[in-house]
Each structure stands twice: as structure tokens, then as C-alpha cells.
């Protein structure tokens, strides 16, 4: 847990969130400012600030984030029609919360390339 990290506080239950899935590795909750009909954030329980801070020992954890995205996409009926997963890193990508999170977006046609 990192002091003053919003997403660590969600993991700890100190800040409310609309949690859709959790397991021993990750917590997933609906984005407070959704950019698509389905917009879920999948975060590790462990505090890791950015992709740049990942270590080789985190490889399984990142895999668990994608497996959670796959599971949630199925529950939300997105698997066949499709969806997008995005992890922003630092300023140019628009990262605003410095606890890594995988965005799961779906339920509409998504533009490519992203802005
Ligand atoms: P990023 O810009 O990739 O760092 O994404 C951060 C995301 O966190 C944004 O899409 C925000 O809407 C979302 N967000 C910020 N605060 C909360 C919160 N308390 N609960 C749920 N989502 C949040
Ligand atoms: Zn954190």
C-alpha cells in the first residue's frame, strides 16, 4: 500500500468503488467517468506506479490482469463483438492515477488510432 494512492485506498476498501470482480491478485471496478458503455479498470492489489516500474517478478501479475479482463469481457457479453484493453504510461499517454490499471472498454465501435 502506498500512502495517498487512490487505487490502493480502493483495494483497502477505504474509498468506495463499483467492484465487478476481484481475486487474490486483482480488483476490477467501473470507471467513474466511463468512456464507453462498459469501462472497467483492472488493478493489481500490489502498488506499482507505472509500466516503467514493472519488474520481471511481476510478469504473472500482469498476466492475471489480462485474465481478469478476459473474464469480465465474457460476463459483460463483449467477447464476440470485441473490446479494447489499454494501459497508459506517464504524461504523453495521459496517465492520471499512478497505480497501474488496465482499462477494459467496450459496448460501442471504438475509434482507431486513439487520439
Ligand atoms: P488514466 O488516465 O489511464 O490514469 O486513467 C485513470 C482513470 O481512473 C480515469 O479513467 C478516471 O476516470 C478513473 N478514476 C479516477 N478516480 C476514480 C474513482 N474514484 N473510481 C473509479 N475510477 C476512477
Ligand atoms: Zn496504489
PDB file of C-alpha atoms and ligand atoms in Angstrom:
ATOM      1  CA  UNK A   1       0.000   0.000   0.000  1.00  0.00           C
ATOM      2  CA  UNK A   2       1.243   3.441  -0.956  1.00  0.00           C
ATOM      3  CA  UNK A   3       0.103   6.422   1.102  1.00  0.00           C
ATOM      4  CA  UNK A   4      -2.085   8.841  -0.826  1.00  0.00           C
ATOM      5  CA  UNK A   5      -2.710   6.404  -3.674  1.00  0.00           C
ATOM      6  CA  UNK A   6      -6.387   6.466  -4.632  1.00  0.00           C
ATOM      7  CA  UNK A   7      -6.380   2.959  -6.069  1.00  0.00           C
ATOM      8  CA  UNK A   8      -4.606   1.489  -3.024  1.00  0.00           C
ATOM      9  CA  UNK A   9      -7.445   3.003  -0.996  1.00  0.00           C
ATOM     10  CA  UNK A  10      -9.990   1.275  -3.234  1.00  0.00           C
ATOM     11  CA  UNK A  11      -8.140  -2.023  -2.730  1.00  0.00           C
ATOM     12  CA  UNK A  12      -8.216  -1.427   1.042  1.00  0.00           C
ATOM     13  CA  UNK A  13     -11.921  -0.566   0.987  1.00  0.00           C
ATOM     14  CA  UNK A  14     -11.240   2.971   2.227  1.00  0.00           C
ATOM     15  CA  UNK A  15     -12.684   4.586  -0.923  1.00  0.00           C
ATOM     16  CA  UNK A  16     -15.898   3.163  -2.386  1.00  0.00           C
ATOM     17  CA  UNK A  17     -15.943   1.695  -5.888  1.00  0.00           C
ATOM     18  CA  UNK A  18     -18.366  -0.282  -8.029  1.00  0.00           C
ATOM     19  CA  UNK A  19     -16.386  -3.510  -7.886  1.00  0.00           C
ATOM     20  CA  UNK A  20     -17.287  -6.016 -10.608  1.00  0.00           C
ATOM     21  CA  UNK A  21     -14.624  -8.665  -9.968  1.00  0.00           C
ATOM     22  CA  UNK A  22     -11.806  -9.428  -7.570  1.00  0.00           C
ATOM     23  CA  UNK A  23      -9.443 -12.249  -6.761  1.00  0.00           C
ATOM     24  CA  UNK A  24      -6.227 -12.663  -4.787  1.00  0.00           C
ATOM     25  CA  UNK A  25      -4.249 -10.732  -7.404  1.00  0.00           C
ATOM     26  CA  UNK A  26      -6.507  -8.005  -8.803  1.00  0.00           C
ATOM     27  CA  UNK A  27      -9.533  -5.806  -8.170  1.00  0.00           C
ATOM     28  CA  UNK A  28     -11.764  -4.562 -11.022  1.00  0.00           C
ATOM     29  CA  UNK A  29     -14.266  -1.720 -10.775  1.00  0.00           C
ATOM     30  CA  UNK A  30     -16.242   0.577 -13.064  1.00  0.00           C
ATOM     31  CA  UNK A  31     -14.531   3.773 -14.164  1.00  0.00           C
ATOM     32  CA  UNK A  32     -16.090   6.828 -12.503  1.00  0.00           C
ATOM     33  CA  UNK A  33     -16.003   8.693 -15.851  1.00  0.00           C
ATOM     34  CA  UNK A  34     -16.842   5.987 -18.401  1.00  0.00           C
ATOM     35  CA  UNK A  35     -15.689   6.447 -21.996  1.00  0.00           C
ATOM     36  CA  UNK A  36     -17.780   3.562 -23.346  1.00  0.00           C
ATOM     37  CA  UNK A  37     -20.907   1.648 -22.248  1.00  0.00           C
ATOM     38  CA  UNK A  38     -18.564  -0.763 -20.454  1.00  0.00           C
ATOM     39  CA  UNK A  39     -15.460   0.842 -18.914  1.00  0.00           C
ATOM     40  CA  UNK A  40     -13.817  -1.194 -16.185  1.00  0.00           C
ATOM     41  CA  UNK A  41     -10.412  -0.670 -14.569  1.00  0.00           C
ATOM     42  CA  UNK A  42      -8.437  -3.756 -13.553  1.00  0.00           C
ATOM     43  CA  UNK A  43      -5.741  -3.053 -10.979  1.00  0.00           C
ATOM     44  CA  UNK A  44      -3.259  -5.204  -9.078  1.00  0.00           C
ATOM     45  CA  UNK A  45      -3.683  -5.315  -5.305  1.00  0.00           C
ATOM     46  CA  UNK A  46       0.027  -4.516  -5.180  1.00  0.00           C
ATOM     47  CA  UNK A  47       1.017  -0.881  -5.699  1.00  0.00           C
ATOM     48  CA  UNK A  48       3.020  -0.420  -8.899  1.00  0.00           C
ATOM     49  CA  UNK A  49       3.085   3.191 -10.108  1.00  0.00           C
ATOM     50  CA  UNK A  50       3.631   2.828 -13.862  1.00  0.00           C
ATOM     51  CA  UNK A  51       4.547   0.283 -16.506  1.00  0.00           C
ATOM     52  CA  UNK A  52       8.111   1.600 -16.117  1.00  0.00           C
ATOM     53  CA  UNK A  53       8.145   0.233 -12.571  1.00  0.00           C
ATOM     54  CA  UNK A  54       7.285  -3.345 -13.523  1.00  0.00           C
ATOM     55  CA  UNK A  55       9.890  -5.954 -12.637  1.00  0.00           C
ATOM     56  CA  UNK A  56      10.405  -9.465 -14.024  1.00  0.00           C
ATOM     57  CA  UNK A  57       8.746 -10.835 -10.890  1.00  0.00           C
ATOM     58  CA  UNK A  58       5.545  -9.018 -11.846  1.00  0.00           C
ATOM     59  CA  UNK A  59       5.122 -10.985 -15.083  1.00  0.00           C
ATOM     60  CA  UNK A  60       2.497 -13.347 -13.670  1.00  0.00           C
ATOM     61  CA  UNK A  61       0.642 -10.426 -12.122  1.00  0.00           C
ATOM     62  CA  UNK A  62       0.290  -8.696 -15.488  1.00  0.00           C
ATOM     63  CA  UNK A  63      -0.994 -11.980 -16.887  1.00  0.00           C
ATOM     64  CA  UNK A  64      -3.597 -12.094 -14.116  1.00  0.00           C
ATOM     65  CA  UNK A  65      -4.718  -8.580 -15.107  1.00  0.00           C
ATOM     66  CA  UNK A  66      -5.390  -9.793 -18.663  1.00  0.00           C
ATOM     67  CA  UNK A  67      -7.104 -12.958 -17.484  1.00  0.00           C
ATOM     68  CA  UNK A  68      -9.406 -10.796 -15.361  1.00  0.00           C
ATOM     69  CA  UNK A  69     -10.115  -8.608 -18.419  1.00  0.00           C
ATOM     70  CA  UNK A  70     -10.989 -11.723 -20.419  1.00  0.00           C
ATOM     71  CA  UNK A  71     -13.319 -12.926 -17.669  1.00  0.00           C
ATOM     72  CA  UNK A  72     -15.075  -9.570 -17.283  1.00  0.00           C
ATOM     73  CA  UNK A  73     -15.441  -9.198 -21.065  1.00  0.00           C
ATOM     74  CA  UNK A  74     -17.257 -12.523 -21.053  1.00  0.00           C
ATOM     75  CA  UNK A  75     -19.577 -11.556 -18.215  1.00  0.00           C
ATOM     76  CA  UNK A  76     -20.316  -8.214 -19.933  1.00  0.00           C
ATOM     77  CA  UNK A  77     -21.087 -10.044 -23.242  1.00  0.00           C
ATOM     78  CA  UNK A  78     -18.222  -8.310 -25.064  1.00  0.00           C
ATOM     79  CA  UNK A  79     -16.135 -11.317 -26.038  1.00  0.00           C
ATOM     80  CA  UNK A  80     -17.595 -11.891 -29.507  1.00  0.00           C
ATOM     81  CA  UNK A  81     -18.177  -8.299 -30.585  1.00  0.00           C
ATOM     82  CA  UNK A  82     -14.870  -7.119 -29.201  1.00  0.00           C
ATOM     83  CA  UNK A  83     -13.343  -4.725 -26.748  1.00  0.00           C
ATOM     84  CA  UNK A  84     -10.131  -2.829 -26.070  1.00  0.00           C
ATOM     85  CA  UNK A  85      -7.604  -3.037 -23.249  1.00  0.00           C
ATOM     86  CA  UNK A  86      -5.334  -0.048 -22.656  1.00  0.00           C
ATOM     87  CA  UNK A  87      -2.690   0.768 -20.065  1.00  0.00           C
ATOM     88  CA  UNK A  88      -1.483   4.367 -20.175  1.00  0.00           C
ATOM     89  CA  UNK A  89       2.036   5.279 -19.053  1.00  0.00           C
ATOM     90  CA  UNK A  90       3.024   8.753 -17.884  1.00  0.00           C
ATOM     91  CA  UNK A  91       2.256  12.155 -19.318  1.00  0.00           C
ATOM     92  CA  UNK A  92       2.092  11.670 -23.079  1.00  0.00           C
ATOM     93  CA  UNK A  93      -0.366   8.796 -22.673  1.00  0.00           C
ATOM     94  CA  UNK A  94      -2.485  10.761 -20.209  1.00  0.00           C
ATOM     95  CA  UNK A  95      -1.882   8.657 -17.104  1.00  0.00           C
ATOM     96  CA  UNK A  96      -3.551  10.414 -14.161  1.00  0.00           C
ATOM     97  CA  UNK A  97      -3.561   7.726 -11.454  1.00  0.00           C
ATOM     98  CA  UNK A  98      -0.138   6.340 -10.654  1.00  0.00           C
ATOM     99  CA  UNK A  99      -1.130   2.798  -9.739  1.00  0.00           C
ATOM    100  CA  UNK A 100      -1.165   0.708 -12.895  1.00  0.00           C
ATOM    101  CA  UNK A 101      -4.589  -0.100 -14.288  1.00  0.00           C
ATOM    102  CA  UNK A 102      -5.817  -1.883 -17.363  1.00  0.00           C
ATOM    103  CA  UNK A 103      -8.758  -0.103 -18.981  1.00  0.00           C
ATOM    104  CA  UNK A 104     -11.356  -2.506 -20.423  1.00  0.00           C
ATOM    105  CA  UNK A 105     -13.552  -0.615 -22.893  1.00  0.00           C
ATOM    106  CA  UNK A 106     -16.420  -1.973 -24.949  1.00  0.00           C
ATOM    107  CA  UNK A 107     -20.046  -1.836 -25.944  1.00  0.00           C
ATOM    108  CA  UNK A 108     -19.556   0.554 -28.880  1.00  0.00           C
ATOM    109  CA  UNK A 109     -17.430   0.815 -32.010  1.00  0.00           C
ATOM    110  CA  UNK A 110     -14.075   2.174 -30.827  1.00  0.00           C
ATOM    111  CA  UNK A 111     -12.042   4.536 -33.000  1.00  0.00           C
ATOM    112  CA  UNK A 112      -8.546   3.660 -34.175  1.00  0.00           C
ATOM    113  CA  UNK A 113      -5.997   5.173 -33.936  1.00  0.00           C
ATOM    114  CA  UNK A 114      -6.770   6.597 -30.494  1.00  0.00           C
ATOM    115  CA  UNK A 115      -6.421  10.361 -30.052  1.00  0.00           C
TER     116      UNK A 115
HETATM  117  P1  LIG B   1      -5.552   7.018 -16.592  1.00  0.00           P
HETATM  118  O1  LIG B   1      -5.850   8.343 -17.238  1.00  0.00           O
HETATM  119  O2  LIG B   1      -5.146   5.944 -17.550  1.00  0.00           O
HETATM  120  O3  LIG B   1      -4.574   7.172 -15.432  1.00  0.00           O
HETATM  121  O4  LIG B   1      -6.931   6.531 -16.011  1.00  0.00           O
HETATM  122  C1  LIG B   1      -7.395   6.856 -14.735  1.00  0.00           C
HETATM  123  C2  LIG B   1      -8.858   6.515 -14.724  1.00  0.00           C
HETATM  124  O5  LIG B   1      -9.300   6.446 -13.384  1.00  0.00           O
HETATM  125  C3  LIG B   1      -9.739   7.564 -15.422  1.00  0.00           C
HETATM  126  O6  LIG B   1     -10.439   6.937 -16.492  1.00  0.00           O
HETATM  127  C4  LIG B   1     -10.665   8.050 -14.306  1.00  0.00           C
HETATM  128  O7  LIG B   1     -11.968   8.317 -14.774  1.00  0.00           O
HETATM  129  C5  LIG B   1     -10.630   6.889 -13.341  1.00  0.00           C
HETATM  130  N1  LIG B   1     -10.918   7.198 -11.955  1.00  0.00           N
HETATM  131  C6  LIG B   1     -10.409   8.223 -11.219  1.00  0.00           C
HETATM  132  N2  LIG B   1     -10.885   8.173  -9.968  1.00  0.00           N
HETATM  133  C7  LIG B   1     -11.721   7.092  -9.901  1.00  0.00           C
HETATM  134  C8  LIG B   1     -12.518   6.514  -8.874  1.00  0.00           C
HETATM  135  N3  LIG B   1     -12.558   7.032  -7.633  1.00  0.00           N
HETATM  136  N4  LIG B   1     -13.254   5.427  -9.160  1.00  0.00           N
HETATM  137  C9  LIG B   1     -13.224   4.909 -10.416  1.00  0.00           C
HETATM  138  N5  LIG B   1     -12.486   5.396 -11.422  1.00  0.00           N
HETATM  139  C10 LIG B   1     -11.737   6.476 -11.180  1.00  0.00           C
HETATM  140 ZN1  LIG B   2      -1.508   2.271  -5.216  1.00  0.00          ZN
END
